[in-house]
């Protein structure tokens, strides 16, 4: 029986090395999966907490500045939502007519009760839900980066996107 050649020995050793590397990767993946999952959960929890803090601060600022010329939401909105809100104001300035909702979307009212109780939480879709004592639920879609969140959209009590509503009705 002939002896194995150097090529066969080299190929066999390489195959065992590759197999060993795959086994090590599999073992490390299994061991690191819980840590990775915990890290994802911690980041999610961090963003959820920051989202709730942002909306809580926005409502407190709005209640403190009830008669401000610029809506509080504008200062918390991202660029796209700000543009939609500017479009609403421009339409009013040009036509002297309301193209928007005709009420304060944060409070779902034309005459808000700034002192009413509210419950703020994160729903299953990652939106911030504000349940107002009057019975309305307002949902906020936020985008977060660098420990800052901005309101990307408001889902009003009729389940309509504020940004889409303004971009459609205020042209």
Short mmCIF file of C-alpha atoms in Angstrom, two decimals:
data_model
loop_
_atom_site.label_atom_id
_atom_site.label_comp_id
_atom_site.label_asym_id
_atom_site.label_seq_id
_atom_site.Cartn_x
_atom_site.Cartn_y
_atom_site.Cartn_z
CA UNK A 1 0.00 0.00 0.00
CA UNK A 2 1.50 3.34 -0.97
CA UNK A 3 2.13 6.08 1.58
CA UNK A 4 0.00 9.24 1.43
CA UNK A 5 1.56 12.05 -0.52
CA UNK A 6 2.41 15.44 0.92
CA UNK A 7 -0.52 16.93 -0.98
CA UNK A 8 -3.01 14.51 0.59
CA UNK A 9 -1.58 15.15 4.06
CA UNK A 10 -1.69 18.92 3.54
CA UNK A 11 -5.27 18.80 2.27
CA UNK A 12 -6.34 16.62 5.21
CA UNK A 13 -4.69 18.94 7.75
CA UNK A 14 -6.29 21.98 6.10
CA UNK A 15 -9.68 20.27 6.18
CA UNK A 16 -9.30 19.60 9.93
CA UNK A 17 -8.22 23.20 10.54
CA UNK A 18 -11.22 24.55 8.62
CA UNK A 19 -13.51 22.18 10.52
CA UNK A 20 -11.97 23.30 13.84
CA UNK A 21 -12.48 26.96 12.91
CA UNK A 22 -16.15 26.34 12.08
CA UNK A 23 -16.66 24.47 15.36
CA UNK A 24 -15.04 27.33 17.30
CA UNK A 25 -17.23 29.89 15.53
CA UNK A 26 -20.34 27.85 16.31
CA UNK A 27 -19.38 27.54 19.98
CA UNK A 28 -18.63 31.25 20.28
CA UNK A 29 -21.87 32.16 18.52
CA UNK A 30 -23.91 30.08 20.94
CA UNK A 31 -22.09 31.53 23.94
CA UNK A 32 -22.33 35.13 22.71
CA UNK A 33 -25.95 35.02 21.54
CA UNK A 34 -27.43 35.78 24.98
CA UNK A 35 -24.99 38.68 25.43
CA UNK A 36 -25.84 40.06 22.01
CA UNK A 37 -29.55 39.73 22.73
CA UNK A 38 -29.08 41.50 26.07
CA UNK A 39 -27.15 44.27 24.32
CA UNK A 40 -29.94 44.73 21.77
CA UNK A 41 -32.50 44.79 24.59
CA UNK A 42 -30.42 47.32 26.54
CA UNK A 43 -30.17 49.59 23.47
CA UNK A 44 -33.89 49.24 22.83
CA UNK A 45 -34.60 50.06 26.46
CA UNK A 46 -32.26 53.06 26.26
CA UNK A 47 -34.04 54.41 23.17
CA UNK A 48 -37.48 53.72 24.65
CA UNK A 49 -36.52 55.63 27.79
CA UNK A 50 -35.15 58.51 25.73
CA UNK A 51 -38.31 58.60 23.59
CA UNK A 52 -40.54 58.78 26.69
CA UNK A 53 -38.33 61.50 28.19
CA UNK A 54 -38.49 63.53 24.97
CA UNK A 55 -42.29 63.41 24.77
CA UNK A 56 -42.67 64.09 28.51
CA UNK A 57 -40.46 67.19 28.15
CA UNK A 58 -42.38 68.29 25.05
CA UNK A 59 -45.71 68.18 26.90
CA UNK A 60 -44.27 69.99 29.93
CA UNK A 61 -42.84 72.72 27.69
CA UNK A 62 -46.13 73.05 25.82
CA UNK A 63 -48.10 73.38 29.07
CA UNK A 64 -45.65 76.02 30.33
CA UNK A 65 -45.77 78.02 27.07
CA UNK A 66 -49.46 77.86 26.24
CA UNK A 67 -49.49 81.10 24.29
CA UNK A 68 -46.26 80.72 22.33
CA UNK A 69 -46.35 81.84 18.69
CA UNK A 70 -44.44 78.79 17.45
CA UNK A 71 -45.97 75.41 18.25
CA UNK A 72 -43.89 73.41 20.71
CA UNK A 73 -44.09 70.42 18.39
CA UNK A 74 -42.06 72.38 15.81
CA UNK A 75 -39.02 72.51 18.10
CA UNK A 76 -39.15 68.72 18.65
CA UNK A 77 -39.91 67.78 15.03
CA UNK A 78 -37.44 66.40 12.54
CA UNK A 79 -36.81 68.27 9.30
CA UNK A 80 -39.55 66.49 7.30
CA UNK A 81 -42.25 67.15 9.88
CA UNK A 82 -41.06 70.75 10.26
CA UNK A 83 -41.39 71.21 6.50
CA UNK A 84 -44.97 69.92 6.60
CA UNK A 85 -45.78 72.30 9.47
CA UNK A 86 -44.20 75.22 7.57
CA UNK A 87 -46.31 74.26 4.56
CA UNK A 88 -49.41 74.49 6.77
CA UNK A 89 -48.45 77.97 8.00
CA UNK A 90 -47.59 79.16 4.48
CA UNK A 91 -50.96 77.98 3.21
CA UNK A 92 -52.72 79.92 5.98
CA UNK A 93 -50.64 83.03 5.28
CA UNK A 94 -51.49 82.92 1.56
CA UNK A 95 -55.13 81.86 1.65
CA UNK A 96 -56.23 82.93 5.14
CA UNK A 97 -57.75 79.47 5.48
CA UNK A 98 -56.83 76.49 7.59
CA UNK A 99 -55.56 73.50 5.64
CA UNK A 100 -54.45 71.61 8.73
CA UNK A 101 -56.31 69.86 11.46
CA UNK A 102 -57.95 72.93 13.01
CA UNK A 103 -56.98 71.82 16.51
CA UNK A 104 -53.94 71.27 18.70
CA UNK A 105 -52.80 67.77 17.71
CA UNK A 106 -50.78 67.28 20.90
CA UNK A 107 -53.89 67.67 23.01
CA UNK A 108 -56.48 66.59 20.41
CA UNK A 109 -58.48 69.70 21.22
CA UNK A 110 -59.24 73.24 20.07
CA UNK A 111 -59.22 74.36 23.70
CA UNK A 112 -56.64 72.14 25.43
CA UNK A 113 -56.70 71.30 29.11
CA UNK A 114 -52.96 71.59 29.70
CA UNK A 115 -53.28 70.31 33.24
CA UNK A 116 -55.02 67.06 32.39
CA UNK A 117 -53.46 63.77 33.39
CA UNK A 118 -51.68 61.80 30.73
CA UNK A 119 -50.03 58.42 30.56
CA UNK A 120 -46.97 58.06 28.36
CA UNK A 121 -45.70 54.66 27.26
CA UNK A 122 -44.16 52.75 24.35
CA UNK A 123 -46.49 50.53 22.34
CA UNK A 124 -45.64 47.27 20.56
CA UNK A 125 -44.68 49.13 17.36
CA UNK A 126 -42.16 51.32 19.19
CA UNK A 127 -44.35 54.41 19.02
CA UNK A 128 -44.76 56.65 22.04
CA UNK A 129 -48.39 56.56 23.12
CA UNK A 130 -49.83 59.50 25.02
CA UNK A 131 -53.15 58.63 26.59
CA UNK A 132 -54.91 61.84 27.62
CA UNK A 133 -57.40 61.96 30.49
CA UNK A 134 -60.06 63.17 28.03
CA UNK A 135 -59.79 59.72 26.40
CA UNK A 136 -57.70 60.47 23.30
CA UNK A 137 -54.62 58.53 22.31
CA UNK A 138 -51.90 60.31 20.34
CA UNK A 139 -48.96 58.34 18.94
CA UNK A 140 -45.53 59.74 18.18
CA UNK A 141 -42.99 58.20 15.84
CA UNK A 142 -39.52 59.29 16.95
CA UNK A 143 -36.10 58.84 15.44
CA UNK A 144 -33.16 58.77 17.82
CA UNK A 145 -29.41 59.18 17.42
CA UNK A 146 -26.60 60.48 19.61
CA UNK A 147 -28.78 60.54 22.74
CA UNK A 148 -31.35 62.81 21.06
CA UNK A 149 -34.79 62.00 19.70
CA UNK A 150 -36.91 63.97 17.25
CA UNK A 151 -40.57 63.58 16.37
CA UNK A 152 -40.77 62.17 12.84
CA UNK A 153 -44.56 61.99 12.76
CA UNK A 154 -47.68 62.22 14.86
CA UNK A 155 -50.41 59.63 14.47
CA UNK A 156 -53.51 61.54 15.42
CA UNK A 157 -56.57 60.18 17.25
CA UNK A 158 -58.18 59.31 13.89
CA UNK A 159 -55.12 57.11 13.06
CA UNK A 160 -53.97 59.53 10.38
CA UNK A 161 -50.37 60.67 9.94
CA UNK A 162 -50.03 64.39 10.63
CA UNK A 163 -47.14 64.69 8.17
CA UNK A 164 -49.09 62.97 5.38
CA UNK A 165 -52.22 64.99 6.17
CA UNK A 166 -50.40 68.32 5.96
CA UNK A 167 -48.41 67.35 2.86
CA UNK A 168 -51.64 66.33 1.12
CA UNK A 169 -53.99 69.11 2.22
CA UNK A 170 -51.70 72.14 2.37
CA UNK A 171 -50.35 72.26 -1.18
#
